[in-house]
Tab-separated table of C-alpha atoms and ligand atoms in Angstrom:
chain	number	residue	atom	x	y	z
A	1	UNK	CA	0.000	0.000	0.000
A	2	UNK	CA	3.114	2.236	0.428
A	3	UNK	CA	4.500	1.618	-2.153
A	4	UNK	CA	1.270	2.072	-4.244
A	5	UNK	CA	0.985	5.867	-2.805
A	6	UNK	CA	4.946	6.757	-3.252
A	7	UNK	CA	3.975	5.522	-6.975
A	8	UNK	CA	0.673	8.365	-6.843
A	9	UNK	CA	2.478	10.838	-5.543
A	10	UNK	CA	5.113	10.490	-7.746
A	11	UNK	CA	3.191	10.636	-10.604
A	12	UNK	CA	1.463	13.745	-9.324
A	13	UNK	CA	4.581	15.853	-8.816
A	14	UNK	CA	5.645	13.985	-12.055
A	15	UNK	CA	2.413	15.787	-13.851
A	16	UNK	CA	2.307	19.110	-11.986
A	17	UNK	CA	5.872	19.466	-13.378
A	18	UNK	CA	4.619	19.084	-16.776
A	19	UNK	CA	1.500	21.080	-16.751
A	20	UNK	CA	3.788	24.039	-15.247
A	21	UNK	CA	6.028	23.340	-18.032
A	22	UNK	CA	3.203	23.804	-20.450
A	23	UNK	CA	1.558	27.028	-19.107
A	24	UNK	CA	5.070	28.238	-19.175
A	25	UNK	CA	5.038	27.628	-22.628
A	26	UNK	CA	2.195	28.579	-23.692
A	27	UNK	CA	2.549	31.963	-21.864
A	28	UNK	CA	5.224	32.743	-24.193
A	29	UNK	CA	4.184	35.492	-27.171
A	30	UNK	CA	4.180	33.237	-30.264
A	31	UNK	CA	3.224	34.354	-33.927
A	32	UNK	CA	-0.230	34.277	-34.416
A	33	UNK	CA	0.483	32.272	-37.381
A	34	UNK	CA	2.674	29.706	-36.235
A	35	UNK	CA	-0.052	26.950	-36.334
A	36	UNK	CA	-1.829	26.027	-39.468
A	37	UNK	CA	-5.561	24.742	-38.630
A	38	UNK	CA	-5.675	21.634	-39.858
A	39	UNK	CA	-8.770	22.065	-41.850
A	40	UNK	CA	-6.726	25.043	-43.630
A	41	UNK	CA	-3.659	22.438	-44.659
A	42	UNK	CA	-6.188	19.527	-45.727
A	43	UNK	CA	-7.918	22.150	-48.158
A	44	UNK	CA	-7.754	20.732	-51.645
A	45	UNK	CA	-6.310	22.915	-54.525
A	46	UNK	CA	-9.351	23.544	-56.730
A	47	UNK	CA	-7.181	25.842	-59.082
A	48	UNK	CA	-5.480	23.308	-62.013
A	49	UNK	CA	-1.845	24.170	-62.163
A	50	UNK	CA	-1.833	25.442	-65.835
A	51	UNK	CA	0.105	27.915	-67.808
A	52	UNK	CA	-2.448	30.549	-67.567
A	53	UNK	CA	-2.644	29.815	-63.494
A	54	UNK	CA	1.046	30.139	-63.468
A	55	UNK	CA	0.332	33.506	-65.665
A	56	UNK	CA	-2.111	34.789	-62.958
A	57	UNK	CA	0.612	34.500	-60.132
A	58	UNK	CA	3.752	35.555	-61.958
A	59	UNK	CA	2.177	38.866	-62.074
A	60	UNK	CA	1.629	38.841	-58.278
A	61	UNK	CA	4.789	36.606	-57.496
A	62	UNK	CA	6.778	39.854	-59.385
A	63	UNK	CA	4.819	42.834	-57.569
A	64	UNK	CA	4.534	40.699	-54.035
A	65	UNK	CA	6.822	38.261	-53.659
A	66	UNK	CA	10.269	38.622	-55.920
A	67	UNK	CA	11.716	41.231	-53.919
A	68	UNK	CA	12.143	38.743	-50.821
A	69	UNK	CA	12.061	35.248	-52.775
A	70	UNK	CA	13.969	36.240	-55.488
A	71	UNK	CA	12.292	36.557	-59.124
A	72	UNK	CA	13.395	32.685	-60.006
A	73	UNK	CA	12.152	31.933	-55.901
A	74	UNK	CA	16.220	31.102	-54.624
A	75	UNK	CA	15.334	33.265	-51.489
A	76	UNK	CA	18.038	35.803	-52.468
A	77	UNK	CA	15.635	38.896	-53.369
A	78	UNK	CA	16.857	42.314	-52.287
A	79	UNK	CA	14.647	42.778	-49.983
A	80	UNK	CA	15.594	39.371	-48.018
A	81	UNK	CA	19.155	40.995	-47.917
A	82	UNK	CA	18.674	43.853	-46.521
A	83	UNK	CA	16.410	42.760	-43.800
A	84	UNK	CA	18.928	39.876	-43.563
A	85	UNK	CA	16.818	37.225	-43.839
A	86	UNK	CA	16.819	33.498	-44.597
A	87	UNK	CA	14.607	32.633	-46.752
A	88	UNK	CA	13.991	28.469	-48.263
A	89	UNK	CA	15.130	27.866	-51.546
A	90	UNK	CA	12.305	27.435	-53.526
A	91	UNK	CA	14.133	26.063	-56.603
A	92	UNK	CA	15.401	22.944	-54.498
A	93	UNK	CA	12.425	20.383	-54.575
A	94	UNK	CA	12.941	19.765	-50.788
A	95	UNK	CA	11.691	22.623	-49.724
A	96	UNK	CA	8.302	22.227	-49.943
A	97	UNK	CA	7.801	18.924	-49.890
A	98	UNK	CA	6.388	18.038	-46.795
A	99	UNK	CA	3.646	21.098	-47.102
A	100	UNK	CA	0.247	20.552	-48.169
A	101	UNK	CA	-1.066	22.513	-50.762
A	102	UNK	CA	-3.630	23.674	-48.001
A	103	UNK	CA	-0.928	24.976	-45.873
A	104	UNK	CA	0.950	26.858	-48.471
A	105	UNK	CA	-2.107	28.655	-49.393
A	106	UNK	CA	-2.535	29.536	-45.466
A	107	UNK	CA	1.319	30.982	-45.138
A	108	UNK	CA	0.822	32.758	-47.912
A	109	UNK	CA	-2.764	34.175	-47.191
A	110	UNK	CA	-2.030	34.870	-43.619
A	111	UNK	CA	1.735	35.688	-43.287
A	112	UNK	CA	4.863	33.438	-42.173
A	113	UNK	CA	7.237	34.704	-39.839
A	114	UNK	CA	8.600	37.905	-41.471
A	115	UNK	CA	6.423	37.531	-44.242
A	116	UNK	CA	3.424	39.858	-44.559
A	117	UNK	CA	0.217	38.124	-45.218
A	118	UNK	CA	-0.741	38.896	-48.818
A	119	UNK	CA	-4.985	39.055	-46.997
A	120	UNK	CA	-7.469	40.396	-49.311
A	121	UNK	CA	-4.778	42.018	-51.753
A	122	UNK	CA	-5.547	39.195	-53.981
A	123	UNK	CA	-8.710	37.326	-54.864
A	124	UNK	CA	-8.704	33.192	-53.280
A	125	UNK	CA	-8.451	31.921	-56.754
A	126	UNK	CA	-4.990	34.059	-57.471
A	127	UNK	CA	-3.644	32.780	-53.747
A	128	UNK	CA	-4.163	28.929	-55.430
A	129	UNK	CA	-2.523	30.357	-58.424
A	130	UNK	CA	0.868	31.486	-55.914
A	131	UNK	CA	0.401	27.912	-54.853
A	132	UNK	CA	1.131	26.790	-58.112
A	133	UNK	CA	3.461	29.264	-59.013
A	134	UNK	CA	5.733	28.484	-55.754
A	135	UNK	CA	5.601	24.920	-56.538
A	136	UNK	CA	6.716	25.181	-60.028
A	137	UNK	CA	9.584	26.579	-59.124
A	138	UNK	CA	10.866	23.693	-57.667
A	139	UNK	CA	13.917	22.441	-60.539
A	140	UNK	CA	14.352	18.589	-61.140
A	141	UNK	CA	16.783	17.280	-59.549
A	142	UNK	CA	19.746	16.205	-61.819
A	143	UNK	CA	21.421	13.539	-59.552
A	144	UNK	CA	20.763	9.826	-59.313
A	145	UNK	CA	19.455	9.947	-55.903
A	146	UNK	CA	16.223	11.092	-57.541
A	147	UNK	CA	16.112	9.126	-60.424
A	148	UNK	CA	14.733	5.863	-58.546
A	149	UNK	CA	11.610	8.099	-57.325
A	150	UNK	CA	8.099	7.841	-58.628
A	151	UNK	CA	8.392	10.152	-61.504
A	152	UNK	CA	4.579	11.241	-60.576
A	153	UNK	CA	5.662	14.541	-58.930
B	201	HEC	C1	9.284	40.585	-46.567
B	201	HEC	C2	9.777	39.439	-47.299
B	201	HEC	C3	8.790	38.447	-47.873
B	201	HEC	C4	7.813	38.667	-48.821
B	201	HEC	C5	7.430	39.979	-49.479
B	201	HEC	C6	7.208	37.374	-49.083
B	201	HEC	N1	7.788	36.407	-48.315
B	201	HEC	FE1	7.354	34.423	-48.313
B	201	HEC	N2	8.574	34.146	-46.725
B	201	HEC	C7	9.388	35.110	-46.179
B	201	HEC	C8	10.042	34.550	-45.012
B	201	HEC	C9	11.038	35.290	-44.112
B	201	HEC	C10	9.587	33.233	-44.882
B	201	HEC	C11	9.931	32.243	-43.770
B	201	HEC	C12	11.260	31.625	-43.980
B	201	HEC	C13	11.188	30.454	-44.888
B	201	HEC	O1	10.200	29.717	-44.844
B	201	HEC	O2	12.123	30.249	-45.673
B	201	HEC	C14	8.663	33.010	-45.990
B	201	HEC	C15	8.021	31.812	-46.226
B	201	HEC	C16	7.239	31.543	-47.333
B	201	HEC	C17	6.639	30.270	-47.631
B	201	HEC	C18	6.709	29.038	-46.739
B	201	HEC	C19	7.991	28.295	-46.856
B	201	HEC	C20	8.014	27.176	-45.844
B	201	HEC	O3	8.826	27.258	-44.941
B	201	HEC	O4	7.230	26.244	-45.941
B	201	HEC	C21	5.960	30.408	-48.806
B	201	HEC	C22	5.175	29.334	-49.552
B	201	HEC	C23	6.118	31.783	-49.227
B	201	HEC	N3	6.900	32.438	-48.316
B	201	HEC	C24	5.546	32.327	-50.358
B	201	HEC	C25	5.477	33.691	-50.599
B	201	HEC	C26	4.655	34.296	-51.629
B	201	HEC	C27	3.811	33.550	-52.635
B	201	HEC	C28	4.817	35.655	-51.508
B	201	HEC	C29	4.135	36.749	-52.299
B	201	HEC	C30	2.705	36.753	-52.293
B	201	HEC	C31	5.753	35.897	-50.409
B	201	HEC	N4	6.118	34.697	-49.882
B	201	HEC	C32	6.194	37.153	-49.999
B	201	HEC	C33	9.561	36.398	-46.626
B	201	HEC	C34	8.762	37.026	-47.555
């Protein structure tokens, strides 16, 4: 019976540690936009990627987006320099492959880090087209590495 109530109490102090832990972290002043609802990052992409898509969004990728991406998306735009930030390589297929189409859409929408959220500036079909437009300029990789892959993507 002891033992069974060293065990309890144990695990209580083991648990009021942890919920501390959380409320501490939670306390903390984090980016409104640092979690994507999931409903937002399951969202289907109901705009086609297709040349005039890709059309649409060049047009806002140039005006909204080059001047921190970079106009071929390499992260290197002026902008990014001067504020001195780092910014993913778009052109590199890794990075954004493990983002939904969904959650793209969000970041972009609703801002990412020191990225201002593009809002109502343009229309929901023109944020799919960005979608697009980001992921298409993701370059094949060359190596052999990739060659064994599914060729689907
Ligand atoms: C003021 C500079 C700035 C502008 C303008 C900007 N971004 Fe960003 N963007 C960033 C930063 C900083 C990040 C976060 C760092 C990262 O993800 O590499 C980011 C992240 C992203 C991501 C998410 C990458 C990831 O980590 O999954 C996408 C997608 C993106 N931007 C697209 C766009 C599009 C599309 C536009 C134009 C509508 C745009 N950005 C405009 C700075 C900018």
């Amino acid at each position: 019976m002891f033992r069974l109530t060293a065990l309890l109490t144990a695990a209580v102090v083991f648990l009021s540690v942890l919920s501390a832990q959380q409320s501490q972290t939670t306390q903390k002043p984090s980016s409104p936009y640092a979690a994507i609802p999931v409903d937002a990052a399951k969202q289907p992409n109901p705009v086609k990627s297709t040349p005039e898509s890709l059309a649409r969004a060049k047009k806002w990728w140039t005006i909204d987006c080059a001047m921190c991406h970079g106009a071929n998306g390499d992260g290197k735009g002026e902008l990014a320099k001067d504020m001195k930030i780092q910014i993913a390589d778009f052109t590199n297929p890794d990075s954004l492959k493990d983002r939904t189409d969904g959650e793209i859409f969000y970041l972009i929408k609703n801002g990412y880090q020191d990225m201002p959220p593009e809002g109502a500036r343009v229309k929901t079909e023109e944020n799919w087209d960005l979608v697009n437009y980001v992921r298409s300029l993701a370059k094949p990789k060359a190596n052999a590495e990739q060659s064994g892959q599914s060729s689907k993507n």
